[in-house]
């Protein structure tokens, strides 16, 4: 089947479905990857990055 | 081990953006208060420059691009340097970005009251300013991405991801929605027409909400909230899911602004499904933000910064629940075109964007001015007074929206519209408009308190700001080497994923990461946009629909210039009540020559798509001079300049030529003597006005062009008279055209 034929068979409704399937696949991929136990330690460490820096104000903790 | 390097952060640029945030915030909100009062008391319209239709774009542009925009830049410049452990790549580009952006805002503040506008919501600025925006944005992007390259921190914290997504997506949105053909120094026509223009516009409009008002503020939240709370975000892994789901979902949701319009049904279904799915990651983000404060709630009681953040994040949750709900078609049928939308955006704008900004400002002030905050009490007072302001505002607008929505569709027992006069549904709202103005005033009072606090804090600053030296190990390429020559061979993508290597790499590499984000956004956009452009059946042609005459075209330009679309829709939805009230519902094929489309988003006045022939010419003459003379209690502005200003005959040919270049099929006469045609039609209308007992001598005046346009509206297809349409075909659940 040529590509142009394939595109021609796509109706708007198919677009919707293709879009939905694509999204779900990507989401599952990201979720699996992020929630793997192996990622835990590394990501939890990354989570405290904002607190590592030390500007003049932070040391004195004015607020 | 790599060598240690020393450097200093550039906080001067953050100070600049922070001050600009507050200054423009106050200006934008004051204009907002002014237009709110205009709706309650129309005498506050000062024609020609300061009418509702011209000031409302000024308000929206000022609060979105000036207030929120500068707030985003403050957050980006402050937190990126610290998260990446480096000074910004170029101080000069940073200054160019700052002054360029302020110049653009000033240009907006001047051109919008002058009526120079593209007539598309939140994209009103004319093409020269659009070009300037593109240049400044690119400079900002260059500086930002170059800073990523020189970073000393391997992992990019999630806030940075949100910034990257925002920077690239805003560039895309801005460029594609603003493609237009200039027809003069400050006049252009969108290259898209009708349905396609609407589609582009709301692809843009919705994603401006996403990538100007949401993702950068989430970046802000993920940095400043942990800072203020003194503890890391509740779940970093949740924040990663939050990021990717938002990036993949948001871009699809735009068509939900166009339910029941002439947009094809499949597209609005797509918009609805994805909007509802958005609810999930948004609440994940809210919960993540709030739980960051677990065990620190006692701090919230003392610290105005945390107070602002907690309520801000709560409003994020509220708006992201309300939004998906409003995108459900049956809810949207009620809420659309009413003040419910205004309530929704202000929950988001005042609560989420505003409070996150103020929280950040109060947190930054002592650090940037290197002295204690002038008054914590005043900041706390600001918090409370603004919170009460939001509640009054939002509740008043909910009430107004639902009231008006229900009144529009109410039938009495004899099957007639219960409120046939549109004004009945307007006048009921006036008390709520006063409450809204009160709520808004309270919010602005808070903003002014913040300004006082900033001024006084600034006065206490040290003679010379301390610029401490920071030391950090340089980042070399070893981590990439690591990946390339690691112990375990990266045998295939799956194995690499399993070993946590692959993702380390793509989250660590700005280029790859950016490309992935762009792909996510682009693929989604293309999926959305391409079908509307390539599938002919989406916009069935209607033979009887012809281009506007030269005079009508100029009248349409006046309509755009005055911002009539801020109060009037041109889109009759296929509901029984609308068909009875306005006439036959709108078909996609009727808009093929509408560059730009003027469907509108709020009906402060009645829909005008079937206005042609509804009133006599002379009625319009009296109405524009003083709407109260024909319509008692009307809140429409008076337009005295329509009677004093002459039609500039010499520009008409240029406008027709520009339209012809966009593919509008004008005939030879129009292409050679547009102004002659326009003169003749103007004379005809002026004579008719005299015959109907109106004033003489109007044939050169703008009012004639506008009347020509209004009398043409919606007349190209055979229209049923509203009275005969008492039992229209049941079309309420579909927009498909037979």
Coordinates of C-alpha atoms in Angstrom, one line a residue, chain B residues 131-371:
Chain B
X131 CA 8.2 40.4 14.6
X132 CA 9.8 42.2 17.5
X133 CA 8.3 39.5 19.9
X134 CA 9.8 36.8 17.7
X135 CA 13.3 38.5 17.8
X136 CA 13.2 39.0 21.6
X137 CA 12.0 35.5 22.2
X138 CA 14.7 34.0 20.0
X139 CA 17.3 36.0 21.9
X140 CA 15.9 34.8 25.2
X141 CA 16.0 31.2 23.9
X142 CA 19.6 31.5 22.7
X143 CA 20.7 32.8 26.1
X144 CA 18.7 30.1 27.9
X145 CA 19.9 27.2 25.8
X146 CA 23.5 28.4 25.8
X147 CA 23.2 28.5 29.6
X148 CA 22.1 24.9 29.6
X149 CA 25.3 24.1 27.7
X150 CA 27.6 25.7 30.2
X151 CA 25.9 24.2 33.2
X152 CA 27.7 22.5 36.0
X153 CA 25.0 20.2 37.1
X154 CA 24.5 17.0 35.2
X155 CA 20.8 16.4 35.9
X156 CA 18.4 19.0 34.8
X157 CA 15.9 19.6 37.5
X158 CA 12.2 19.3 36.5
X159 CA 11.7 23.0 36.7
X160 CA 14.1 23.4 33.8
X161 CA 12.1 21.0 31.8
X162 CA 9.0 23.0 32.2
X163 CA 11.0 26.1 31.1
X164 CA 12.3 24.4 28.0
X165 CA 8.8 23.2 27.0
X166 CA 7.4 26.7 27.5
X167 CA 10.2 28.4 25.5
X168 CA 9.9 26.2 22.5
X169 CA 6.2 25.9 22.4
X170 CA 5.5 29.6 22.8
X171 CA 7.8 30.2 19.8
X172 CA 5.8 27.7 17.7
X173 CA 2.4 29.1 18.8
X174 CA 3.3 32.7 18.2
X175 CA 4.7 32.1 14.8
X176 CA 2.0 29.9 13.4
X177 CA -1.0 31.8 14.7
X178 CA 0.3 35.2 13.6
X179 CA 1.1 34.3 10.0
X180 CA -0.6 37.2 8.3
X181 CA -0.3 39.4 5.2
X182 CA 0.4 43.0 5.8
X183 CA -1.9 45.5 4.2
X184 CA -0.2 48.6 5.6
X185 CA 2.3 49.6 8.3
X186 CA 0.0 48.5 11.1
X187 CA -2.7 46.5 9.3
X188 CA -2.7 42.9 8.3
X189 CA -5.0 40.0 7.5
X190 CA -4.6 36.5 8.9
X191 CA -3.6 34.1 6.1
X192 CA -6.2 31.7 7.5
X193 CA -9.9 32.2 7.1
X194 CA -13.0 31.2 9.0
X195 CA -13.0 27.7 10.4
X196 CA -9.2 27.2 9.9
X197 CA -8.4 30.6 11.4
X198 CA -10.6 29.7 14.4
X199 CA -8.9 26.4 14.7
X200 CA -5.4 28.0 14.7
X201 CA -6.5 30.7 17.0
X202 CA -7.7 28.4 19.7
X203 CA -4.8 26.0 19.2
X204 CA -2.9 29.1 20.1
X205 CA -5.2 30.6 22.6
X206 CA -5.5 27.4 24.7
X207 CA -1.8 26.7 24.5
X208 CA -1.0 30.2 25.5
X209 CA -2.9 29.3 28.7
X210 CA -0.9 26.1 28.9
X211 CA 2.6 27.3 28.0
X212 CA 2.6 30.9 29.3
X213 CA 0.3 30.6 32.3
X214 CA 0.7 27.0 33.4
X215 CA 4.0 25.2 32.6
X216 CA 6.4 28.0 33.5
X217 CA 4.5 28.6 36.7
X218 CA 4.8 24.9 37.5
X219 CA 8.5 25.3 37.0
X220 CA 8.3 28.2 39.4
X221 CA 6.3 26.0 41.8
X222 CA 8.7 23.1 41.7
X223 CA 11.6 25.4 42.5
X224 CA 10.3 28.1 44.8
X225 CA 7.8 26.0 46.8
X226 CA 10.5 23.6 48.1
X227 CA 12.8 26.6 48.8
X228 CA 10.1 28.4 50.8
X229 CA 9.1 25.2 52.6
X230 CA 12.7 24.2 53.2
X231 CA 12.1 20.6 52.0
X232 CA 12.2 18.8 48.7
X233 CA 9.1 18.3 46.6
X234 CA 6.9 15.5 47.9
X235 CA 7.6 13.2 45.0
X236 CA 10.0 14.0 42.3
X237 CA 8.9 11.0 40.3
X238 CA 5.4 12.3 40.3
X239 CA 6.7 15.6 39.0
X240 CA 8.2 13.8 36.1
X241 CA 4.9 12.2 35.2
X242 CA 3.3 15.5 35.7
X243 CA 5.6 17.1 33.1
X244 CA 5.3 14.5 30.4
X245 CA 1.6 14.1 30.6
X246 CA 1.0 17.8 30.5
X247 CA 3.3 18.2 27.5
X248 CA 1.6 15.4 25.6
X249 CA -1.9 16.3 26.6
X250 CA -2.2 20.1 26.6
X251 CA -1.6 20.7 23.0
X252 CA -4.6 18.7 21.9
X253 CA -7.1 20.5 24.0
X254 CA -7.7 23.7 22.1
X255 CA -10.8 22.8 20.1
X256 CA -12.8 22.7 23.3
X257 CA -13.2 26.4 22.9
X258 CA -15.2 25.8 19.7
X259 CA -17.9 23.3 20.7
X260 CA -21.1 23.6 18.7
X261 CA -19.5 26.0 16.4
X262 CA -19.0 25.4 12.7
X263 CA -15.9 23.4 13.6
X264 CA -16.2 19.7 12.6
X265 CA -17.6 17.5 15.4
X266 CA -14.6 15.1 15.4
X267 CA -12.2 18.0 16.3
X268 CA -14.2 19.2 19.2
X269 CA -14.6 15.6 20.5
X270 CA -10.8 15.3 20.3
X271 CA -10.5 18.5 22.3
X272 CA -13.0 17.3 24.9
X273 CA -11.4 13.9 25.4
X274 CA -7.9 15.3 25.9
X275 CA -9.2 18.1 28.1
X276 CA -10.8 15.6 30.4
X277 CA -7.6 13.6 30.5
X278 CA -5.7 16.7 31.5
X279 CA -7.5 16.7 34.8
X280 CA -5.4 13.7 36.0
X281 CA -1.9 15.1 35.7
X282 CA -3.0 18.5 36.9
X283 CA -4.3 17.1 40.1
X284 CA -1.2 15.0 40.5
X285 CA 0.7 18.2 40.3
X286 CA -1.5 20.0 42.8
X287 CA -1.2 17.1 45.3
X288 CA 2.5 17.0 44.8
X289 CA 2.7 20.7 45.6
X290 CA 0.5 20.6 48.7
X291 CA 2.1 17.5 50.1
X292 CA 5.5 19.1 49.9
X293 CA 4.3 21.0 52.9
X294 CA 3.6 17.8 54.9
X295 CA 4.9 18.4 58.4
X296 CA 5.5 22.1 57.7
X297 CA 2.0 23.4 58.0
X298 CA 3.0 25.4 61.1
X299 CA 5.2 27.4 58.8
X300 CA 2.3 28.3 56.6
X301 CA 0.6 30.0 59.5
X302 CA 3.6 32.3 59.9
X303 CA 4.9 32.8 56.4
X304 CA 3.0 34.9 53.9
X305 CA 5.1 33.3 51.1
X306 CA 3.8 29.9 51.9
X307 CA 0.3 31.2 52.3
X308 CA 0.3 32.6 48.8
X309 CA 1.8 29.3 47.5
X310 CA -0.8 27.1 49.2
X311 CA -3.7 29.0 48.0
X312 CA -2.1 29.4 44.6
X313 CA -1.7 25.7 44.2
X314 CA -5.2 25.1 45.4
X315 CA -6.5 27.4 42.7
X316 CA -4.5 25.4 40.2
X317 CA -6.4 22.4 41.3
X318 CA -9.7 24.2 41.2
X319 CA -9.1 25.6 37.7
X320 CA -7.9 22.4 36.3
X321 CA -11.0 20.7 37.6
X322 CA -13.3 23.4 36.3
X323 CA -11.6 23.5 32.9
X324 CA -12.1 19.9 31.9
X325 CA -15.6 20.1 33.2
X326 CA -16.4 23.1 31.0
X327 CA -14.9 21.2 28.1
X328 CA -17.7 18.6 28.3
X329 CA -20.0 19.5 25.5
X330 CA -23.2 19.7 27.5
X331 CA -21.7 21.9 30.2
X332 CA -20.0 24.0 27.6
X333 CA -23.4 24.5 25.9
X334 CA -24.4 26.4 29.0
X335 CA -21.2 28.0 30.0
X336 CA -19.9 29.2 26.6
X337 CA -20.3 32.9 25.8
X338 CA -21.2 33.6 29.4
X339 CA -19.3 35.1 32.4
X340 CA -18.7 31.6 33.6
X341 CA -15.7 31.6 31.3
X342 CA -14.6 34.9 32.9
X343 CA -14.9 33.3 36.4
X344 CA -12.8 30.4 35.2
X345 CA -10.0 32.4 33.8
X346 CA -9.9 34.7 36.9
X347 CA -9.7 31.7 39.2
X348 CA -6.7 30.7 37.3
X349 CA -5.2 34.2 36.7
X350 CA -5.8 35.8 40.1
X351 CA -5.5 32.6 42.2
X352 CA -2.9 30.5 40.5
X353 CA -0.8 32.8 38.4
X354 CA -1.2 35.8 40.6
X355 CA -0.6 34.1 44.0
X356 CA 2.3 32.1 42.7
X357 CA 3.8 35.3 41.5
X358 CA 3.3 37.2 44.7
X359 CA 4.6 34.3 46.7
X360 CA 7.7 34.3 44.6
X361 CA 8.1 38.1 44.8
X362 CA 7.8 38.1 48.6
X363 CA 10.4 35.3 48.8
X364 CA 12.7 37.0 46.4
X365 CA 12.5 40.6 47.8
X366 CA 14.7 40.1 50.9
X367 CA 17.1 38.0 48.9
X368 CA 17.4 40.3 45.9
X369 CA 17.5 43.5 47.9
X370 CA 19.6 41.8 50.6
X371 CA 17.7 43.2 53.5

